[in-house]
Every structure is written in structure tokens, then in C-alpha cells.
Amino acid sequence: DVVVYGGTSAGVTAAVQARGMGRSVVLLEPGSHLGGLSSGGLGNTDIGNKGAIGGLSRQFYERVAVHYARDEAWVHETREEYLQRSAIGNQGHGRADPVAERTGVDTMWVFEPSVAEAIFREMTEEAGVDVRLGQRLDLDEGVVREEARIVSVRMESGDVFTGRIFIDATYEGDLMAKAGVSYAVGREGNDVYGETLNGVQTQHAVYHQFETPVDPYVVPGDPESGLLPGLHGGPPGEEGSGDHRVQAYNFRMTLTDAPDNRLPIPEPEGYDPRRYELLRRYIEAGPFDALKLNSPMPNRKTDVNNHGAFSSDHIGANYDYPDGDHATRERIFADHVSYVMGLWYFLQNDDRLPEDVRASAGRWGLCRDEFLDNGHWPHQLYVREARRMVNDHVMTEHHCRGERRAEDSVGLAAYGMDSHNTQRYVADGKARNEGDVEVGVAGPYPVAYGAIVPRRIEATNLIVPVALAASHIAYGSIRMEPVFMILGQSAATAASLALDAEGVVQDVPYPSLRERLLADGQILDWGGEP
């Protein structure tokens, strides 16, 4: 009945929901792991407002709480020591959880990658989902259509899967693209949807910017000597104009300082300290904030994300990723491994750096008990944004600000409009970053059913809960793992109802969809505080 492509967190909830509604389902995952980013290092959940999270998404975080409640004597520290070490604690981000308070059901929003993957596997096994790992879409002959209907998908293995409804739950939107559905890559100009935060944003650059001027030239003060790695010599573009640039990717690093679990971060093949010369000069000028976004996790682990002007975001290195073939993406993945691993090796070992910097970075190492089949390195690149579907129901900045409301809600988003930097350029002889936007939303807001289904003329039996129809800046708010799980469940609910309506997803009656979503614990409207 339902073919789900992509074993991300959204893919898991989609498959589990489809089975729960009595449908036959196969979950196809290109790699060898379930959970995407949620099991790939993003353990400090980006939420926005926990009260907006319902359904299978909330159940996942409840299962996390159950896991750690059963393991009170956490391996390397007691629960009490962890709570003292972190303000995050059992509720995540130090904020109250209104649903947990009302229902009495505990949730936990921070977790180890291995715990997350185990829970995703439990969810699929309990539901009886047919999970097929190592099934990557053939990008040449991958989709067979009859007019506007997808008939089957072909994998590189040669396996062919036929189905009545297809759900593309990948970060990249590969099935969507190969089915001929319209999509966008990069940033729209502000004029496309009447926005203010899209396109080039040099004037908005407040966060993750160079706090102190840093010379960008190989020989300081000499433009003729060329630019340091990672910089380009052209202008950033006209303010608010659209371009092809994609916000930076990185790895959410799961590290530990526990001596019996800590492994050294190795020197990557082809390591070149010149890649980090701009960072060295920045540190020499005073600031050192590259490791500041370091969130404590259970068992003396940490989730390290990008922070500051020069950190783990590999700015400008991912432009070819969204539309790239498998070989191109593998090359970009490997380059990001080399860059981030090299960054840590540089910070821990380069004797030109201050001793306190090396000591701060040197405290951390890879986890002996995580990512066992990948050299203890995360298996999931943080693909913050790739393709985004284009249809007649695009989510925009206006929805995020509460100026426009989707009346066909299939879940709530609540995180701020968040774009990471997209380029590093030179202005007045100094290095500058561009693309970072961090602007709050009015409160939890509905995501439209219309934003996860293509135009009828393009595909009548496809639903896209991850690479959904949203402008660049609105996608920056929606693109959080709890929301993807919500939308995955809603997509499968709609798929099941569509099977009773001749398999046309655009013909699903919204009142029926809404009724079933609410019955399954989804939260579709917000009446609480911003």
C-alpha cells in the first residue's frame, strides 16, 4: 500500500503510522541506520516549544525518558551528577514541558545516538514494518510513472518496489525530484513571496560573525597573495536577492571526556592546517568560541554544534549537494568529514595555538560506544536544507510571523527562523560571513497539508513531509526533527485515507484527516503562550 523512501525520523513515524492504520508498508533506507539526524548525533533536540509536539513524535521522547529511567545509574555518572552538570536536565533546554505537566507522562529531549537508533528500531519492529536497509534509489531509472501516478521505484540493487502511495521522507527529496515534481534549491529573493529575511542578508549578520577584524589574505595585507581557504573573492550579492547558495552543513559531534570511553580524534587523511589559518588568526585576535555550543548529554557525552565565526560549519562547500548524484554527495560527505575531523585535530594539536585552547579542545574524544560501524564518527551529515518542493501552498515567513495561517494544519512548527551562514567573502580587506538569520516566530504555527503534497498535475500519489514546500527562511523554522516526525505521521495518515479515495492524495477530505490526526494525539492548533 505505502512505500516510504528514507529511514529518517520522519520515515520511521510514517511507516509506523501506516502499519498502525492497517496498511502494508515497506521502509526503504539508502544507508544502514534508522533515524537520520536524531540517531546521527543531534541528541540535544531543537524544539522551540515542547507543548507543540504530539503524536508519535512525543512518544519517541517519552520512550527516551523510559530508557533513562530504567538506567538510573548512568554508566559514567549518576543522574544527579548529570542534572548538576547541565541545566538541560530531563526537560530539555531548561524550560517547562506543559504537556508533560498536564498528562503526567515524562519526556526527555536529550539522548545518546545509539539510544535513539535503538528506539527507532523498536518502534518499527513493534509495528511490524518491513525495513529494507541499503536500498538507494537508482537516479537514472529510479521512478516509473503512468501519467501523474508513480507506479514503482527501482533501487541500485536492482530491486523494484511497487506501491499505491509513495512517501519521500529523505532530507534530499530524491524521490520527489525524480518523479518530476517542481522544487527549489538555494535562497529565493525577498520579492518572490514578499518576505524580508530571504535571499542575501549582509545587513542582518549579527550572530556567528567575526567579532574582531581578521585579514583574509595568504600574506597578511597583500591581496596579490590570494585568499585563505574557504573565502571567495566576489561580492556577496545584492541585499535580499536570491541565489544558489545553501546554508552550511556540518556534523553534530557526539564526544566524551570519560577516560574509559574516550578515543582520540585522528588526523584525517590529507590534513592541511592551512584550512584553519583564518581560525588561527581569529583566535590570535582574541575570540575563541568555536566550541561554545557544547551541550551536555547523558553518560558524560556532549553534542557539539557550530558556533561563532569559524567553527564546524563547512561554509560554501555544499552547493552541489542537493542536486548532486550519489558520487558527488559521497565526495562532499568525505570532504565534510575531513574538514570537521581536521578542525578538531587542529584545535587539539597545533602548537601555534594558545595552550588553553588546545586544552579546552583536547578534553574531548570520540565515543568508543557510538557509531561502531563508522569509525565512531557520525553516519549522518547535517543536511540542514537541500531541495524544497514548490507548489501552490508554500510555507513562508508570513506563516512564521503569524501574519498568515494555514487552515489545513497537519502539525505545528515552533522554532525560530534559523539559517546558518551560506558564504564567506571579503569586505574592506576583512573576512565576513553571510547568510546567518536567527529571528523568532510569533508562537507555534500550523504547517499546511497543502505544503506536503505536490500539484495534482505533477504527482497524485506522492507525499513529501521533509523536503516540503517552504521558502528558504520558513524552512529554517520548520526543519526540526520533532516536526519532521510529526509530518511523517501526518503524511502516512493522509496516505491511508487516500487509499480509500482512489489513491489521490489531493482528494483527501481535510475534516477526516484532521479527525484522525487529533485522535492519534497530534496537536494541530495552538492556544497557549508564545
XYZ file of C-alpha atoms in Angstrom:
530
model
C 0.000 0.000 0.000
C 2.622 2.542 1.084
C 6.263 2.799 0.038
C 8.323 5.075 2.308
C 11.702 6.146 0.945
C 14.118 7.418 3.591
C 14.660 5.966 7.057
C 14.892 9.386 8.706
C 12.913 10.069 11.868
C 10.059 11.157 9.580
C 10.341 7.945 7.593
C 10.099 5.868 10.749
C 6.970 7.613 12.041
C 5.409 7.451 8.582
C 5.976 3.720 8.327
C 4.820 3.041 11.885
C 1.644 5.075 11.356
C 0.847 3.362 8.066
C 1.136 -0.051 9.729
C -0.955 1.191 12.647
C -3.734 2.013 10.191
C -3.633 -1.496 8.796
C -1.704 -0.767 5.618
C 1.090 -2.828 4.133
C 4.260 -0.754 4.088
C 7.913 -1.029 3.182
C 10.511 1.402 4.556
C 13.491 1.837 2.219
C 16.644 3.369 3.694
C 19.680 4.107 1.467
C 22.140 3.642 4.335
C 22.426 1.179 7.188
C 20.811 3.141 10.018
C 17.374 4.374 11.025
C 16.674 7.807 12.454
C 18.627 10.219 10.292
C 19.951 13.100 12.354
C 18.137 12.023 15.507
C 20.341 8.931 15.638
C 23.236 10.633 13.854
C 24.457 12.972 16.584
C 21.677 15.532 17.047
C 20.887 14.476 20.591
C 20.192 17.907 22.053
C 16.809 18.359 20.429
C 15.983 21.686 18.800
C 12.371 22.219 19.762
C 11.048 25.758 20.086
C 8.090 24.788 22.263
C 7.577 21.300 23.667
C 3.859 21.847 24.058
C 3.534 21.809 20.274
C 4.878 18.249 19.963
C 2.333 15.431 19.883
C 1.628 12.025 18.395
C 4.398 9.562 17.598
C 6.946 12.364 17.839
C 6.152 12.900 21.522
C 6.035 9.143 22.040
C 9.629 8.932 20.834
C 10.750 11.390 23.538
C 8.656 9.548 26.102
C 10.493 6.362 25.151
C 13.779 8.190 25.672
C 12.640 9.087 29.203
C 11.660 5.472 29.866
C 15.069 4.251 28.692
C 16.982 6.515 31.051
C 14.563 5.932 33.917
C 15.437 2.247 33.663
C 19.129 3.125 33.724
C 19.246 5.370 36.783
C 22.890 4.582 37.424
C 24.095 6.043 34.159
C 27.322 4.424 33.153
C 29.804 7.212 33.838
C 27.828 9.428 36.209
C 24.724 9.369 38.324
C 21.533 11.051 37.226
C 22.050 13.689 39.908
C 25.544 14.493 38.630
C 24.179 14.932 35.134
C 21.470 17.310 36.303
C 24.085 19.346 38.170
C 26.304 19.402 35.088
C 23.570 20.648 32.812
C 20.621 22.996 33.077
C 19.012 20.887 30.355
C 18.127 18.014 32.657
C 15.139 15.835 31.996
C 13.026 18.517 30.368
C 15.476 19.789 27.773
C 16.584 23.398 27.248
C 15.676 24.207 30.863
C 12.055 25.062 30.019
C 8.878 23.568 31.417
C 7.047 20.948 29.373
C 3.335 21.842 29.532
C 2.133 18.560 28.035
C 4.194 16.512 30.473
C 2.864 18.616 33.341
C -0.725 18.141 32.174
C -0.542 14.431 31.373
C 1.969 13.302 33.947
C 3.885 11.448 31.226
C 7.574 12.240 31.377
C 9.641 13.175 28.342
C 13.358 13.556 27.785
C 14.734 15.675 24.974
C 18.450 14.822 25.189
C 19.833 11.396 24.380
C 22.741 9.385 23.012
C 22.684 8.454 19.296
C 22.753 4.729 19.999
C 19.753 5.069 22.304
C 17.796 6.956 19.637
C 18.503 4.353 16.971
C 17.538 1.520 19.292
C 14.197 3.232 19.948
C 13.533 3.768 16.245
C 14.257 0.100 15.611
C 11.923 -0.887 18.452
C 9.159 1.273 17.007
C 9.418 -0.341 13.565
C 9.701 -3.854 14.972
C 6.714 -3.425 17.269
C 4.636 -2.108 14.359
C 5.744 -4.894 12.046
C 7.307 -2.579 9.472
C 9.198 -4.219 6.608
C 12.519 -2.341 6.829
C 14.994 -2.643 3.952
C 18.402 -1.097 4.606
C 20.965 -0.396 1.898
C 18.279 0.424 -0.675
C 19.394 3.520 -2.565
C 17.294 4.979 -5.378
C 18.626 4.483 -8.884
C 18.940 8.081 -10.031
C 18.858 7.100 -13.719
C 15.912 4.683 -13.846
C 14.541 5.077 -10.355
C 10.932 6.100 -10.918
C 8.316 4.603 -13.233
C 5.218 6.737 -13.821
C 1.915 6.421 -15.576
C 0.832 9.973 -16.263
C 0.751 11.693 -12.836
C 0.976 8.476 -10.810
C 4.138 6.804 -9.557
C 3.938 3.082 -10.246
C 7.236 1.831 -8.876
C 10.710 2.779 -7.729
C 13.914 0.998 -8.674
C 16.896 0.736 -6.363
C 20.575 0.487 -7.302
C 20.388 -3.097 -6.014
C 18.009 -3.857 -8.888
C 15.075 -4.360 -6.528
C 11.827 -2.773 -7.668
C 9.094 -1.741 -5.237
C 5.575 -1.071 -6.427
C 3.035 0.773 -4.329
C -0.188 2.716 -4.309
C 1.104 5.690 -2.310
C 4.721 6.869 -2.007
C 6.202 8.980 0.777
C 9.544 10.719 0.254
C 10.980 11.119 3.757
C 14.553 11.932 2.697
C 16.310 15.178 3.564
C 17.295 15.496 -0.098
C 13.910 14.946 -1.765
C 15.345 12.458 -4.281
C 12.131 10.553 -4.974
C 10.230 13.817 -5.303
C 12.751 15.170 -7.810
C 12.944 12.007 -9.896
C 9.130 11.898 -10.020
C 9.185 15.228 -11.842
C 7.835 17.365 -9.019
C 8.846 21.041 -9.022
C 11.355 22.124 -6.398
C 13.741 24.900 -5.429
C 17.366 24.888 -4.271
C 19.048 27.838 -2.631
C 17.509 31.075 -1.450
C 14.598 32.864 -3.046
C 14.757 36.604 -3.301
C 12.564 38.521 -0.874
C 10.393 39.597 -3.786
C 9.252 36.037 -4.613
C 6.957 35.647 -1.586
C 7.000 39.187 -0.232
C 9.417 38.301 2.594
C 12.090 40.268 4.448
C 14.527 37.574 5.658
C 15.164 35.615 2.466
C 17.993 35.946 -0.028
C 21.312 37.639 0.723
C 21.405 39.018 4.275
C 24.597 41.010 4.868
C 22.838 43.644 6.984
C 21.272 41.018 9.194
C 24.592 39.414 10.120
C 24.529 39.592 13.913
C 25.313 36.071 15.083
C 28.194 33.777 14.096
C 30.063 36.716 12.666
C 33.659 37.844 13.099
C 33.697 39.952 16.263
C 37.219 41.165 15.519
C 38.616 42.037 12.052
C 40.651 39.218 10.531
C 42.921 39.536 7.496
C 41.778 37.128 4.723
C 44.932 37.081 2.602
C 47.593 34.379 2.495
C 50.177 37.056 3.167
C 48.505 39.463 5.574
C 47.811 42.787 3.931
C 48.687 41.557 0.433
C 45.653 40.896 -1.825
C 48.003 39.696 -4.569
C 48.982 36.713 -2.411
C 45.478 35.244 -2.744
C 42.761 34.340 -0.275
C 42.891 31.853 2.545
C 40.857 28.622 2.057
C 37.100 28.950 2.457
C 36.844 32.517 1.186
C 35.704 33.738 -2.221
C 36.747 36.981 -3.846
C 33.441 38.114 -5.332
C 30.748 40.297 -3.776
C 28.115 38.646 -1.554
C 25.250 39.708 -3.806
C 22.560 42.337 -3.657
C 20.742 42.531 -0.334
C 17.608 40.393 -0.365
C 18.341 38.871 -3.765
C 18.053 35.157 -4.425
C 20.971 32.864 -5.209
C 22.032 29.228 -5.455
C 23.682 29.145 -2.054
C 22.658 26.600 0.582
C 23.092 27.071 4.319
C 26.149 25.276 5.641
C 26.262 21.616 6.695
C 28.319 20.062 9.466
C 28.317 17.064 11.778
C 26.661 17.130 15.182
C 29.584 15.651 17.069
C 28.940 13.186 19.862
C 32.071 13.353 22.015
C 33.078 12.356 25.534
C 35.620 13.241 28.191
C 35.168 9.945 30.066
C 38.646 8.335 30.126
C 37.435 4.762 29.679
C 35.168 5.666 26.745
C 37.254 8.339 25.044
C 39.087 7.665 21.776
C 41.489 10.180 20.196
C 40.268 12.193 17.223
C 42.628 11.123 14.442
C 44.463 13.245 11.928
C 42.400 12.972 8.728
C 43.977 11.820 5.507
C 45.336 14.794 3.593
C 45.177 17.045 6.655
C 46.160 20.613 5.805
C 46.367 23.158 8.644
C 46.031 25.970 6.097
C 42.306 25.215 6.013
C 42.137 26.639 9.536
C 44.525 29.564 9.206
C 41.625 32.019 9.300
C 40.514 30.477 12.590
C 44.065 30.633 13.970
C 44.240 34.359 13.186
C 40.813 34.886 14.723
C 41.903 33.155 17.933
C 45.114 35.150 17.908
C 42.996 38.323 17.703
C 41.173 37.367 20.886
C 37.909 35.381 20.427
C 37.691 31.623 20.881
C 34.086 30.491 20.638
C 34.268 27.645 18.111
C 33.305 25.025 20.725
C 30.935 27.132 22.778
C 27.751 25.343 21.641
C 28.628 22.223 23.578
C 25.523 20.619 25.108
C 25.880 18.032 27.900
C 24.354 14.616 27.236
C 23.910 11.526 29.430
C 26.929 9.392 30.260
C 29.472 12.205 30.076
C 28.855 12.778 26.401
C 28.214 16.004 24.555
C 26.505 17.207 21.380
C 28.756 19.837 19.781
C 27.281 22.099 17.124
C 28.632 25.030 15.123
C 29.189 28.276 16.995
C 30.848 31.550 16.170
C 32.550 32.970 13.110
C 34.641 29.882 12.320
C 33.566 26.516 13.607
C 32.275 23.157 12.347
C 30.019 24.591 9.633
C 31.812 23.945 6.331
C 30.625 27.173 4.725
C 30.305 27.185 0.946
C 31.218 23.515 0.481
C 27.741 22.084 -0.113
C 26.276 23.968 -3.073
C 26.421 20.901 -5.328
C 24.927 18.544 -2.752
C 21.140 18.949 -3.210
C 21.100 18.129 -6.932
C 24.249 16.016 -6.870
C 24.388 12.379 -7.929
C 25.476 9.763 -5.422
C 29.167 10.128 -6.304
C 29.020 13.907 -5.868
C 27.364 13.578 -2.486
C 29.842 10.963 -1.336
C 32.657 13.342 -2.254
C 31.018 16.205 -0.350
C 30.352 13.928 2.629
C 34.004 12.844 2.700
C 35.142 16.463 2.421
C 32.976 17.407 5.420
C 34.448 14.520 7.418
C 37.934 15.720 6.527
C 37.077 19.320 7.373
C 35.411 18.699 10.756
C 37.870 15.998 11.837
C 40.713 18.257 10.754
C 39.218 21.148 12.731
C 39.286 19.104 15.927
C 42.766 17.785 15.208
C 43.955 21.334 14.570
C 42.440 22.700 17.789
C 43.885 19.857 19.827
C 47.375 19.677 18.330
C 48.562 22.796 16.544
C 51.363 24.210 18.713
C 50.789 27.733 17.361
C 47.544 27.891 19.324
C 47.403 29.052 22.958
C 47.744 26.255 25.466
C 44.306 26.908 26.960
C 42.673 26.484 23.543
C 44.397 23.161 22.983
C 43.472 22.042 26.475
C 39.832 23.003 26.005
C 39.567 21.066 22.750
C 41.842 18.270 23.912
C 39.484 17.276 26.674
C 37.151 15.632 24.136
C 37.372 12.481 22.073
C 35.231 10.133 20.029
C 32.957 7.752 21.917
C 34.062 4.143 21.986
C 30.423 3.030 22.249
C 28.908 5.155 19.442
C 28.860 4.727 15.642
C 30.608 1.379 15.901
C 30.450 0.620 12.173
C 31.733 4.040 11.067
C 34.962 4.528 12.977
C 32.977 6.135 15.837
C 32.157 9.025 13.526
C 28.544 10.167 12.879
C 26.991 8.410 9.897
C 24.653 11.303 9.116
C 25.746 14.603 7.616
C 23.683 17.511 8.945
C 21.805 18.307 5.733
C 20.088 21.407 7.032
C 18.409 22.108 3.718
C 18.502 20.610 0.236
C 15.627 20.541 -2.226
C 12.309 22.124 -1.233
C 9.117 21.337 -3.097
C 7.342 24.149 -4.956
C 3.553 24.112 -5.259
C 0.605 26.421 -4.618
C 0.828 26.132 -0.809
C 4.362 27.243 0.061
C 5.027 27.980 3.737
C 6.660 31.408 4.095
C 7.910 33.948 6.594
C 4.311 35.213 6.829
C 3.198 31.921 8.402
C 6.104 32.013 10.845
C 5.237 35.539 11.953
C 1.554 34.718 12.393
C 0.548 37.044 9.556
C -0.927 34.166 7.562
C -2.464 30.947 8.845
C -2.676 27.511 7.242
C -6.234 26.259 7.729
C -5.365 22.657 6.851
C -2.947 22.015 9.726
C -1.139 18.677 9.911
C 1.123 19.703 12.805
C 2.796 22.648 14.446
C 6.244 24.176 13.982
C 7.649 26.457 16.655
C 11.381 27.031 16.195
C 12.727 30.433 15.186
C 13.559 31.218 11.581
C 17.099 29.862 11.539
C 19.520 29.905 8.640
C 23.206 29.171 9.030
C 25.797 31.059 7.011
C 25.959 30.380 3.289
C 29.179 32.110 2.228
C 32.419 33.650 3.475
C 33.658 36.635 1.487
C 35.896 39.714 1.767
C 34.701 43.234 2.530
C 37.095 46.139 3.023
C 40.005 43.750 3.299
C 38.427 41.714 6.125
C 36.766 38.293 6.262
C 32.979 38.298 6.598
C 30.270 35.632 6.855
C 26.862 35.956 5.236
C 23.590 34.071 5.488
C 23.011 33.635 9.217
C 19.490 34.623 10.271
C 18.034 33.981 13.732
C 14.605 35.549 14.187
C 11.899 34.230 16.497
C 8.388 33.255 15.474
C 5.148 34.573 16.951
C 4.419 31.191 18.527
C 3.666 27.651 17.381
C 2.014 27.833 13.967
C 0.293 25.280 11.698
C 2.051 23.576 8.802
C -0.333 23.090 5.882
C -1.310 19.728 4.433
C -1.061 21.512 1.111
C 2.655 22.067 1.775
C 3.432 18.327 1.834
C 1.586 17.289 -1.340
C 2.647 18.154 -4.902
C 0.495 19.829 -7.504
C -2.093 17.412 -8.840
C -0.723 17.649 -12.380
C 2.751 16.549 -11.157
C 2.045 13.614 -8.816
C -1.228 12.342 -7.360
C 0.160 9.608 -5.105
C 3.223 11.218 -3.504
C 3.549 12.953 -0.126
C 6.690 14.856 0.915
C 6.905 15.559 4.677
C 10.603 16.567 4.838
C 11.524 18.345 1.587
C 8.176 20.104 1.832
C 7.039 23.305 0.136
C 8.580 26.164 2.114
C 10.678 29.182 1.330
C 14.292 29.085 2.449
C 13.676 31.130 5.568
C 10.437 29.366 6.562
C 12.125 26.003 6.078
C 14.715 27.190 8.592
C 11.937 27.230 11.185
C 10.161 24.023 10.164
C 13.262 21.819 9.682
C 13.436 20.398 13.221
C 13.462 16.673 13.937
C 10.353 16.652 16.171
C 8.429 18.453 13.416
C 9.665 16.033 10.760
C 8.366 13.158 12.906
C 5.009 14.917 13.218
C 4.788 15.495 9.477
C 5.868 11.923 8.746
C 2.999 10.574 10.834
C 0.548 13.006 9.235
C 1.760 12.039 5.758
C 1.076 8.363 6.462
C -2.350 9.155 7.889
C -3.196 11.063 4.718
C -1.786 8.219 2.614
C -4.053 5.714 4.320
C -7.106 7.913 3.835
C -6.116 8.498 0.205
C -6.191 4.746 -0.386
C -9.904 4.951 0.306
C -10.222 7.833 -2.180
C -8.800 6.140 -5.290
C -5.252 6.862 -4.149
C -5.261 10.597 -4.899
C -3.588 12.481 -2.060
C -5.008 15.822 -3.165
C -8.545 14.436 -2.685
C -8.162 13.522 0.985
C -11.012 15.317 2.802
C -9.364 17.534 5.388
C -12.085 17.108 8.050
C -11.484 13.339 8.002
C -7.721 13.817 8.111
C -7.991 16.276 10.980
C -10.262 13.966 12.948
C -7.852 11.052 12.690
C -4.781 13.162 13.483
C -6.382 14.504 16.646
C -7.460 11.005 17.638
C -3.833 9.900 17.332
C -2.585 12.668 19.626
C -1.375 15.181 17.075
C -1.529 18.848 18.098
C -2.903 20.936 15.245
C -3.749 24.272 16.853
C -2.076 26.441 19.450
C -3.900 28.224 22.236
C -1.047 28.578 24.692
C 1.565 31.228 25.285
C 4.084 32.191 22.554
